[in-house]
Short mmCIF file of C-alpha atoms and ligand atoms in Angstrom, two decimals:
data_model
loop_
_atom_site.label_atom_id
_atom_site.label_comp_id
_atom_site.label_asym_id
_atom_site.label_seq_id
_atom_site.Cartn_x
_atom_site.Cartn_y
_atom_site.Cartn_z
CA UNK A 22 32.07 -39.09 20.57
CA UNK A 23 33.42 -41.78 18.27
CA UNK A 24 34.49 -40.62 14.84
CA UNK A 25 32.48 -42.52 12.19
CA UNK A 26 34.72 -41.35 9.32
CA UNK A 27 38.05 -42.51 10.71
CA UNK A 28 39.69 -39.10 10.54
CA UNK A 29 42.37 -38.22 13.08
CA UNK A 30 40.70 -36.37 15.97
CA UNK A 31 41.86 -32.93 17.18
CA UNK A 32 42.99 -34.37 20.52
CA UNK A 33 45.52 -36.63 18.79
CA UNK A 34 46.85 -33.68 16.81
CA UNK A 35 47.23 -31.55 19.93
CA UNK A 36 48.82 -34.25 22.10
CA UNK A 37 51.35 -35.22 19.41
CA UNK A 38 50.18 -38.77 18.68
CA UNK A 39 49.22 -37.56 15.18
CA UNK A 40 52.86 -38.02 14.24
CA UNK A 41 55.23 -40.14 12.23
CA UNK A 42 56.45 -43.06 14.34
CA UNK A 43 60.10 -42.08 14.03
CA UNK A 44 59.47 -38.95 16.07
CA UNK A 45 58.15 -41.10 18.91
CA UNK A 46 61.26 -43.31 18.64
CA UNK A 47 63.42 -40.19 18.68
CA UNK A 48 61.62 -38.90 21.75
CA UNK A 49 62.11 -42.26 23.53
CA UNK A 50 65.79 -42.34 22.58
CA UNK A 51 66.53 -38.77 23.67
CA UNK A 52 64.75 -39.26 26.97
CA UNK A 53 66.67 -42.50 27.51
CA UNK A 54 69.96 -40.73 26.76
CA UNK A 55 69.06 -37.70 28.92
CA UNK A 56 69.37 -35.35 25.94
CA UNK A 57 67.12 -32.43 25.13
CA UNK A 58 69.21 -29.81 23.32
CA UNK A 59 68.28 -26.18 22.84
CA UNK A 60 67.71 -25.71 19.12
CA UNK A 61 66.60 -23.29 16.49
CA UNK A 62 64.54 -25.08 13.85
CA UNK A 63 63.24 -23.54 10.64
CA UNK A 64 60.48 -24.53 8.23
CA UNK A 65 61.49 -23.99 4.60
CA UNK A 66 60.46 -25.08 1.13
CA UNK A 67 63.33 -23.78 -1.02
CA UNK A 68 66.55 -22.59 0.61
CA UNK A 69 67.28 -19.81 -1.89
CA UNK A 70 64.81 -17.79 -4.01
CA UNK A 71 63.82 -19.54 -7.24
CA UNK A 72 61.74 -16.76 -8.79
CA UNK A 73 58.51 -18.60 -8.00
CA UNK A 74 56.46 -17.21 -5.14
CA UNK A 75 53.99 -19.20 -3.06
CA UNK A 76 51.36 -18.18 -0.51
CA UNK A 77 51.97 -18.95 3.16
CA UNK A 78 48.97 -19.99 5.23
CA UNK A 79 47.92 -22.44 7.93
CA UNK A 80 49.81 -20.45 10.54
CA UNK A 81 46.78 -19.99 12.83
CA UNK A 82 46.45 -23.77 13.14
CA UNK A 83 50.18 -24.05 13.85
CA UNK A 84 49.79 -21.49 16.63
CA UNK A 85 47.00 -23.58 18.15
CA UNK A 86 49.18 -26.69 17.85
CA UNK A 87 52.21 -25.13 19.56
CA UNK A 88 50.38 -23.09 22.21
CA UNK A 89 51.41 -23.98 25.74
CA UNK A 90 54.80 -25.40 24.78
CA UNK A 91 57.85 -23.69 26.30
CA UNK A 92 59.10 -22.34 22.98
CA UNK A 93 59.33 -19.09 21.01
CA UNK A 94 58.04 -19.10 17.45
CA UNK A 95 58.31 -16.54 14.67
CA UNK A 96 56.50 -16.89 11.37
CA UNK A 97 55.45 -15.03 8.26
CA UNK A 98 52.06 -13.36 8.55
CA UNK A 99 49.10 -15.32 7.21
CA UNK A 100 48.77 -14.73 3.45
CA UNK A 101 52.32 -13.46 2.93
CA UNK A 102 54.05 -14.60 -0.25
CA UNK A 103 57.49 -16.16 0.00
CA UNK A 104 60.23 -17.42 -2.27
CA UNK A 105 62.86 -19.34 -0.33
CA UNK A 106 64.12 -19.14 3.24
CA UNK A 107 62.30 -19.77 6.50
CA UNK A 108 58.56 -19.24 6.78
CA UNK A 109 58.53 -20.24 10.43
CA UNK A 110 61.21 -20.52 13.12
CA UNK A 111 61.05 -22.33 16.46
CA UNK A 112 63.48 -21.78 19.32
CA UNK A 113 63.49 -23.97 22.43
CA UNK A 114 64.23 -27.44 23.77
CA UNK A 115 63.79 -29.97 20.98
CA UNK A 116 61.55 -32.34 22.94
CA UNK A 117 59.02 -29.54 23.48
CA UNK A 118 57.95 -29.86 19.83
CA UNK A 119 59.63 -32.96 18.33
CA UNK A 120 56.46 -35.03 18.05
CA UNK A 121 54.47 -32.11 16.55
CA UNK A 122 56.53 -31.80 13.36
CA UNK A 123 54.28 -34.01 11.21
CA UNK A 124 51.10 -32.10 12.03
CA UNK A 125 52.87 -28.75 11.90
CA UNK A 126 54.05 -29.36 8.34
CA UNK A 127 50.65 -30.74 7.33
CA UNK A 128 48.88 -27.65 8.65
CA UNK A 129 51.06 -25.52 6.36
CA UNK A 130 51.76 -27.61 3.27
CA UNK A 131 48.35 -28.39 1.79
CA UNK A 132 46.58 -25.10 2.68
CA UNK A 133 49.51 -23.12 1.26
CA UNK A 134 49.25 -25.18 -1.94
CA UNK A 135 45.51 -24.51 -2.18
CA UNK A 136 46.01 -20.78 -1.53
CA UNK A 137 48.78 -20.50 -4.13
CA UNK A 138 46.58 -22.17 -6.76
CA UNK A 139 43.62 -19.98 -5.81
CA UNK A 140 45.80 -16.87 -6.14
CA UNK A 141 46.81 -18.03 -9.63
CA UNK A 142 43.11 -18.18 -10.51
CA UNK A 143 42.49 -14.77 -8.93
CA UNK A 144 45.32 -13.14 -10.86
CA UNK A 145 44.26 -14.81 -14.11
CA UNK A 146 40.85 -13.10 -14.01
CA UNK A 147 41.22 -10.10 -11.69
CA UNK A 148 38.00 -8.38 -12.73
CA UNK A 149 35.74 -11.45 -12.96
CA UNK A 150 33.63 -13.09 -10.30
CA UNK A 151 35.55 -16.24 -9.34
CA UNK A 152 34.07 -18.80 -6.96
CA UNK A 153 35.61 -21.91 -5.42
CA UNK A 154 33.69 -25.03 -6.51
CA UNK A 155 36.20 -27.69 -5.47
CA UNK A 156 34.87 -28.96 -2.15
CA UNK A 157 33.67 -32.12 -3.86
CA UNK A 158 37.24 -33.13 -4.61
CA UNK A 159 38.52 -33.28 -1.03
CA UNK A 160 37.65 -35.15 2.15
CA UNK A 161 34.65 -33.26 3.57
CA UNK A 162 36.44 -32.71 6.85
CA UNK A 163 38.84 -30.29 5.12
CA UNK A 164 36.37 -28.51 2.82
CA UNK A 165 36.70 -25.44 5.03
CA UNK A 166 40.47 -25.50 4.50
CA UNK A 167 39.93 -25.26 0.73
CA UNK A 168 37.33 -22.51 1.04
CA UNK A 169 39.43 -20.54 3.52
CA UNK A 170 42.39 -20.67 1.13
CA UNK A 171 40.13 -19.42 -1.66
CA UNK A 172 38.96 -16.44 0.41
CA UNK A 173 42.52 -15.72 1.51
CA UNK A 174 43.59 -15.55 -2.14
CA UNK A 175 40.81 -13.09 -2.92
CA UNK A 176 38.24 -15.28 -4.63
CA UNK A 177 34.75 -13.83 -4.42
CA UNK A 178 33.10 -16.78 -2.72
CA UNK A 179 32.79 -20.53 -2.40
CA UNK A 180 30.19 -23.25 -2.57
CA UNK A 181 30.47 -25.25 0.67
CA UNK A 182 27.76 -24.58 3.24
CA UNK A 183 29.43 -25.99 6.38
CA UNK A 184 32.66 -24.21 5.47
CA UNK A 185 30.60 -21.03 5.30
CA UNK A 186 29.43 -21.56 8.86
CA UNK A 187 33.00 -22.00 10.04
CA UNK A 188 34.26 -19.00 8.08
CA UNK A 189 31.18 -16.90 8.90
CA UNK A 190 30.48 -16.26 5.21
CA UNK A 191 27.52 -17.44 3.21
CA UNK A 192 28.11 -20.12 0.59
CA UNK A 193 27.21 -19.29 -3.03
CA UNK A 194 25.50 -21.51 -5.56
CA UNK A 195 22.38 -21.99 -7.59
CA UNK A 196 21.58 -25.32 -9.25
CA UNK A 197 23.24 -28.59 -10.31
CA UNK A 198 22.30 -30.65 -13.37
CA UNK A 199 20.37 -32.92 -10.99
CA UNK A 200 17.68 -30.26 -10.63
CA UNK A 201 17.15 -30.18 -14.39
CA UNK A 202 17.00 -33.99 -14.51
CA UNK A 203 14.33 -34.04 -11.81
CA UNK A 204 12.08 -31.97 -14.08
CA UNK A 205 13.18 -33.79 -17.23
CA UNK A 206 14.23 -32.94 -20.77
CA UNK A 207 11.84 -30.44 -22.30
CA UNK A 208 10.90 -29.08 -18.87
CA UNK A 209 13.95 -26.91 -18.26
CA UNK A 210 11.70 -23.83 -18.13
CA UNK A 211 9.63 -25.44 -15.38
CA UNK A 212 12.79 -26.17 -13.39
CA UNK A 213 14.07 -22.58 -13.67
CA UNK A 214 10.61 -21.20 -12.82
CA UNK A 215 10.34 -23.44 -9.77
CA UNK A 216 13.80 -22.35 -8.66
CA UNK A 217 12.83 -18.71 -9.09
CA UNK A 218 9.69 -19.22 -6.99
CA UNK A 219 11.33 -21.33 -4.31
CA UNK A 220 14.66 -19.81 -3.32
CA UNK A 221 15.09 -16.60 -1.31
CA UNK A 222 15.20 -13.34 -3.22
CA UNK A 223 18.83 -12.66 -2.43
CA UNK A 224 19.94 -15.81 -4.29
CA UNK A 225 21.04 -14.84 -7.79
CA UNK A 226 19.00 -16.40 -10.57
CA UNK A 227 21.71 -18.22 -12.53
CA UNK A 228 20.22 -20.84 -14.83
CA UNK A 229 22.36 -23.85 -15.73
CA UNK A 230 21.99 -24.06 -19.51
CA UNK A 231 24.06 -26.97 -20.81
CA UNK A 232 22.10 -30.01 -19.64
CA UNK A 233 20.01 -31.34 -22.54
CA UNK A 234 20.19 -29.02 -25.53
CA UNK A 235 22.51 -26.60 -27.20
CA UNK A 236 23.81 -23.87 -24.86
CA UNK A 237 22.47 -21.09 -27.08
CA UNK A 238 18.99 -22.65 -27.17
CA UNK A 239 18.83 -23.26 -23.42
CA UNK A 240 20.26 -19.83 -22.56
CA UNK A 241 17.68 -18.07 -24.74
CA UNK A 242 14.95 -20.24 -23.24
CA UNK A 243 16.08 -19.28 -19.73
CA UNK A 244 16.09 -15.59 -20.65
CA UNK A 245 12.64 -15.79 -22.21
CA UNK A 246 11.32 -17.80 -19.25
CA UNK A 247 12.59 -15.67 -16.38
CA UNK A 248 12.78 -12.32 -18.16
CA UNK A 249 14.15 -9.57 -15.96
CA UNK A 250 14.48 -12.00 -13.04
CA UNK A 251 17.31 -13.86 -14.75
CA UNK A 252 20.73 -12.71 -13.55
CA UNK A 253 22.83 -15.08 -15.57
CA UNK A 254 23.36 -18.40 -17.24
CA UNK A 255 26.03 -20.96 -16.42
CA UNK A 256 27.75 -23.05 -19.06
CA UNK A 257 29.32 -26.16 -17.55
CA UNK A 258 29.75 -27.78 -20.96
CA UNK A 259 31.52 -31.11 -20.69
CA UNK A 260 35.03 -31.09 -22.15
CA UNK A 261 34.19 -33.67 -24.83
CA UNK A 262 31.40 -31.42 -26.16
CA UNK A 263 33.21 -28.15 -25.76
CA UNK A 264 35.09 -27.59 -29.02
CA UNK A 265 36.06 -23.92 -28.94
CA UNK A 266 34.66 -22.85 -25.56
CA UNK A 267 35.59 -19.19 -26.09
CA UNK A 268 33.67 -19.17 -29.36
CA UNK A 269 30.72 -20.87 -27.66
CA UNK A 270 30.63 -18.25 -24.89
CA UNK A 271 30.87 -15.43 -27.44
CA UNK A 272 28.07 -16.98 -29.46
CA UNK A 273 25.78 -17.22 -26.42
CA UNK A 274 26.66 -13.60 -25.53
CA UNK A 275 25.85 -12.47 -29.07
CA UNK A 276 22.55 -14.28 -29.22
CA UNK A 277 21.43 -12.98 -25.81
CA UNK A 278 22.42 -9.42 -26.78
CA UNK A 279 20.68 -9.70 -30.15
CA UNK A 280 17.41 -10.34 -28.31
CA UNK A 281 17.86 -7.59 -25.75
CA UNK A 282 19.11 -9.80 -22.92
CA UNK A 283 22.37 -7.91 -22.50
CA UNK A 284 21.93 -7.76 -18.70
CA UNK A 285 22.19 -11.54 -18.46
CA UNK A 286 25.68 -12.52 -17.31
CA UNK A 287 27.51 -15.63 -18.49
CA UNK A 288 29.28 -17.86 -15.98
CA UNK A 289 31.53 -20.78 -16.89
CA UNK A 290 32.67 -23.82 -14.94
CA UNK A 291 34.07 -27.29 -15.38
CA UNK A 292 37.80 -28.00 -15.47
CA UNK A 293 38.83 -24.35 -15.67
CA UNK A 294 42.29 -23.23 -14.57
CA UNK A 295 44.30 -20.01 -14.87
CA UNK A 296 45.01 -20.50 -18.57
CA UNK A 297 41.31 -20.95 -19.42
CA UNK A 298 40.37 -17.99 -17.22
CA UNK A 299 42.82 -15.75 -19.09
CA UNK A 300 41.34 -17.00 -22.34
CA UNK A 301 37.72 -16.38 -21.29
CA UNK A 302 37.90 -13.41 -18.94
CA UNK A 303 36.92 -10.82 -21.56
CA UNK A 304 33.91 -12.79 -22.82
CA UNK A 305 32.52 -14.37 -19.62
CA UNK A 306 31.47 -12.59 -16.44
CA UNK A 307 32.43 -15.17 -13.88
CA UNK A 308 33.87 -18.59 -13.20
CA UNK A 309 33.58 -21.56 -10.87
CA UNK A 310 36.98 -23.13 -10.25
CA UNK A 311 37.40 -26.47 -8.50
CA UNK A 312 40.14 -28.92 -9.36
CA UNK A 313 42.58 -26.19 -10.36
CA UNK A 314 42.66 -25.37 -6.64
CA UNK A 315 42.10 -28.74 -5.01
CA UNK A 316 44.62 -30.62 -7.15
CA UNK A 317 47.40 -28.20 -6.20
CA UNK A 318 50.57 -29.85 -5.01
CA UNK A 319 51.21 -29.31 -1.30
CA UNK A 320 54.08 -26.90 -0.72
CA UNK A 321 57.06 -29.13 0.07
CA UNK A 322 57.85 -27.72 3.51
CA UNK A 323 60.35 -29.40 5.81
CA UNK A 324 61.56 -28.57 9.30
CA UNK A 325 65.29 -28.56 9.97
CA UNK A 326 67.47 -27.80 12.95
CA UNK A 327 69.76 -24.90 11.97
CA UNK A 328 71.28 -24.08 15.37
CA UNK A 329 72.23 -26.48 18.18
CA UNK A 330 73.15 -25.12 21.61
CA UNK A 331 74.00 -21.79 19.99
CA UNK A 332 76.11 -23.24 17.16
CA UNK A 333 75.07 -23.03 13.49
CA UNK A 334 74.44 -26.51 12.03
CA UNK A 335 72.76 -27.90 8.96
CA UNK A 336 71.97 -31.04 7.07
CA UNK A 337 73.74 -31.33 3.73
CA UNK A 338 71.88 -29.20 1.19
CA UNK A 339 70.29 -27.02 3.85
CA UNK A 340 71.59 -23.69 5.17
CA UNK A 341 72.97 -23.40 8.72
CA UNK A 342 72.14 -20.61 11.12
CA UNK A 343 69.16 -18.58 12.24
CA UNK A 344 67.81 -16.58 9.32
CA UNK A 345 65.51 -13.71 8.47
CA UNK A 346 63.63 -13.03 5.24
CA UNK A 347 62.83 -9.63 3.73
CA UNK A 348 60.60 -8.07 1.09
CA UNK A 349 62.84 -5.65 -0.79
CA UNK A 350 61.52 -2.44 -2.41
CA UNK A 351 61.82 -4.03 -5.88
CA UNK A 352 59.54 -6.92 -4.83
CA UNK A 353 62.21 -9.56 -4.30
CA UNK A 354 62.45 -12.04 -1.46
CA UNK A 355 65.78 -11.80 0.36
CA UNK A 356 67.15 -14.51 2.67
CA UNK A 357 69.93 -13.62 5.12
CA UNK A 358 71.44 -14.74 8.41
CA UNK A 359 69.59 -13.10 11.28
CA UNK A 360 72.70 -11.27 12.46
CA UNK A 361 73.54 -9.95 8.97
CA UNK A 362 72.57 -6.46 7.84
CA UNK A 363 69.08 -6.13 6.38
CA UNK A 364 68.96 -5.23 2.67
CA UNK A 365 68.45 -1.51 2.00
CA UNK A 366 64.77 -0.66 2.41
CA UNK A 367 63.94 -4.32 3.11
CA UNK A 368 60.92 -5.17 5.23
CA UNK A 369 61.62 -7.98 7.71
CA UNK A 370 58.84 -10.55 7.31
CA UNK A 371 59.10 -13.01 10.20
CA UNK A 372 56.97 -11.84 13.12
CA UNK A 373 56.46 -13.19 16.65
CA UNK A 374 53.81 -15.91 16.81
CA UNK A 375 54.44 -17.52 20.20
CA UNK A 376 56.45 -16.29 23.16
CA UNK A 377 57.11 -18.81 25.92
CA UNK A 378 54.09 -20.84 24.89
CA UNK A 379 51.67 -17.94 24.55
CA UNK A 380 50.12 -16.93 21.20
CA UNK A 381 51.02 -13.28 20.66
CA UNK A 382 49.25 -12.71 17.35
CA UNK A 383 45.65 -12.26 16.27
CA UNK A 384 44.24 -13.73 13.08
CA UNK A 385 41.82 -12.06 10.74
CA UNK A 386 40.95 -13.58 7.36
CA UNK A 387 40.05 -10.26 5.71
CA UNK A 388 43.32 -8.68 6.80
CA UNK A 389 45.26 -11.74 5.65
CA UNK A 390 43.51 -11.62 2.28
CA UNK A 391 44.36 -7.94 1.85
CA UNK A 392 47.98 -8.71 2.68
CA UNK A 393 48.05 -11.59 0.21
CA UNK A 394 46.70 -9.49 -2.65
CA UNK A 395 48.93 -6.51 -1.86
CA UNK A 396 51.99 -8.76 -1.73
CA UNK A 397 50.93 -10.43 -4.99
CA UNK A 398 51.02 -6.95 -6.57
CA UNK A 399 54.35 -6.16 -4.92
CA UNK A 400 56.08 -9.28 -6.25
CA UNK A 401 54.24 -9.41 -9.60
CA UNK A 402 52.66 -12.80 -8.87
CA UNK A 403 51.00 -14.39 -11.90
CA UNK A 404 52.25 -11.77 -14.34
CA UNK A 405 54.41 -14.29 -16.26
CA UNK A 406 51.23 -16.14 -17.31
CA UNK A 407 50.02 -13.10 -19.26
CA UNK A 408 51.53 -14.37 -22.49
CA UNK A 409 48.77 -16.99 -22.52
CA UNK A 410 46.12 -14.35 -23.21
C1 PCP B 21 30.65 -28.03 -11.75
C2 PCP B 21 31.45 -28.88 -12.71
C3 PCP B 21 32.69 -29.34 -12.03
C4 PCP B 21 32.60 -28.84 -10.62
C5 PCP B 21 31.65 -27.71 -10.69
C6 PCP B 21 33.92 -28.44 -10.05
O1 PCP B 21 29.57 -28.62 -11.12
O2 PCP B 21 30.74 -29.89 -13.31
O3 PCP B 21 32.97 -30.66 -12.09
O4 PCP B 21 34.67 -27.74 -10.99
P1 PCP B 21 36.08 -28.30 -11.57
O5 PCP B 21 35.78 -29.07 -12.82
O6 PCP B 21 36.83 -27.05 -11.85
O7 PCP B 21 36.68 -29.13 -10.54
P2 PCP B 21 28.07 -28.72 -11.65
O8 PCP B 21 27.89 -28.03 -12.92
O9 PCP B 21 27.17 -28.31 -10.57
O10 PCP B 21 28.07 -30.24 -11.89
P3 PCP B 21 26.99 -31.36 -11.61
O11 PCP B 21 25.66 -30.72 -11.70
O12 PCP B 21 27.22 -32.26 -12.78
O13 PCP B 21 27.32 -31.93 -10.29
#
C-alpha cells in the first residue's frame, strides 16, 4: 500500500534505509576495505551523573529493530530512570548494526523525552486525575507514542482513540468547544443535555464551561441542568482571559458548594505544566496536559564505540570501556567499568535484551509503569519542584 502521508514506512526502518546517508557511506567504505571490527557500542546521554534523572523508554521498538542481527544487546528495563552512563549496549560486528543507528536513537530519544515530561506532570499532582491531551500537537502517526509514554509515566489516561486501540486501553474525553458552538450561545444547557442523552452511560458527564460566559455562570448552569448526572465541569479558560486561574477555580468550587453541588468535580486544561499543576492540585480534581508533554526536548542520546577488538577506546569527551550502571541504596545512579566492583548494595540495571539476534525479554506496559513510578520514588524524581507550591 502506498503511504499517502509521506511517513517513512516500517520496512525502511527495519532494513536500515531509514538512516543518515553517512552510515551508508561508512558501510560501503568498510566493505570496500574488508573491515568489520568487533565492537562494543553504548548509547548514552550524559557520561557522568548530573543530578537530573530521565525516563528510559522505546526499548521494545529497539528490540524489534535489532532482532535477527548477529549481536548481543543489553539495556535498561523499560521505564527505568537513569542519570548518566549507558542505557543500552551492543556487542558484535559493527556492520551488523551500523545502518540502524539513526532509527535506534530515534526510537529512544523522543519517547524518553515524552515520558520524562509526563512523569514530571505525574509527580506534580500525584493525587489528581491527570490525562494526556497532547495528541493534537504531534504527527498523527506517533500519537500512540505520546500516549504510551503518558501511561508509562503513570498518567490516568489519554485522549487519542487510535492510540487506545494500539495500547488496548480506552481513550478518555467528553466534549470540545465545537459541540457548544454547534448548539450556539445561550443553548449550552441543550448541548449538555444532548450529550447526556447521547453518549454511553460509562462516559463521565464533564461539561465544558468556559465557552461563552463566565465560568461560574456556566458551571452553575451545567449543575442545575444535569443535576446528579453531572460528574464535573472543565475549565479550559484561554490564557488571555485567565487572570488568577487558582482564584477562578476556587471561586467556581465555592459557588458550586454553596448551592449543594459539592459532588461536582473541577477539571482544568489548556497550557498546564508541572508548575501550574502544583499550584492547582489542592483546588482542582483533575487536569488535561498536552504541550507540557509533547513539547519535551528529545533526550540527547548518542551511540559511541567504547571497545574495539577487545581494547577500550573512546571519542574525546566520551568514556572508554564497557560499562555498567547501578541504582544504589540511597537512590543514586552509579556508572562504572563493567569489570570494576559494584557499589555496595547497588542493583545492576542493564539487562539482556538480545542474545545472538534473539529477543530475550518480554514487554508489559503495566509492569514498566510500576517500575517507572517505583524508581521515581527511589531517586526522588520531581521533589526539587516542590518549592513552587
Ligand atoms: C484543550 C485545550 C488545549 C488542549 C486541550 C491541549 O482542548 O484547549 O489546547 O492541552 P495543552 O494546552 O496543554 O496542549 P479543548 O478544550 O478540547 O479545546 P478545543 O475545544 O478548543 O479544541
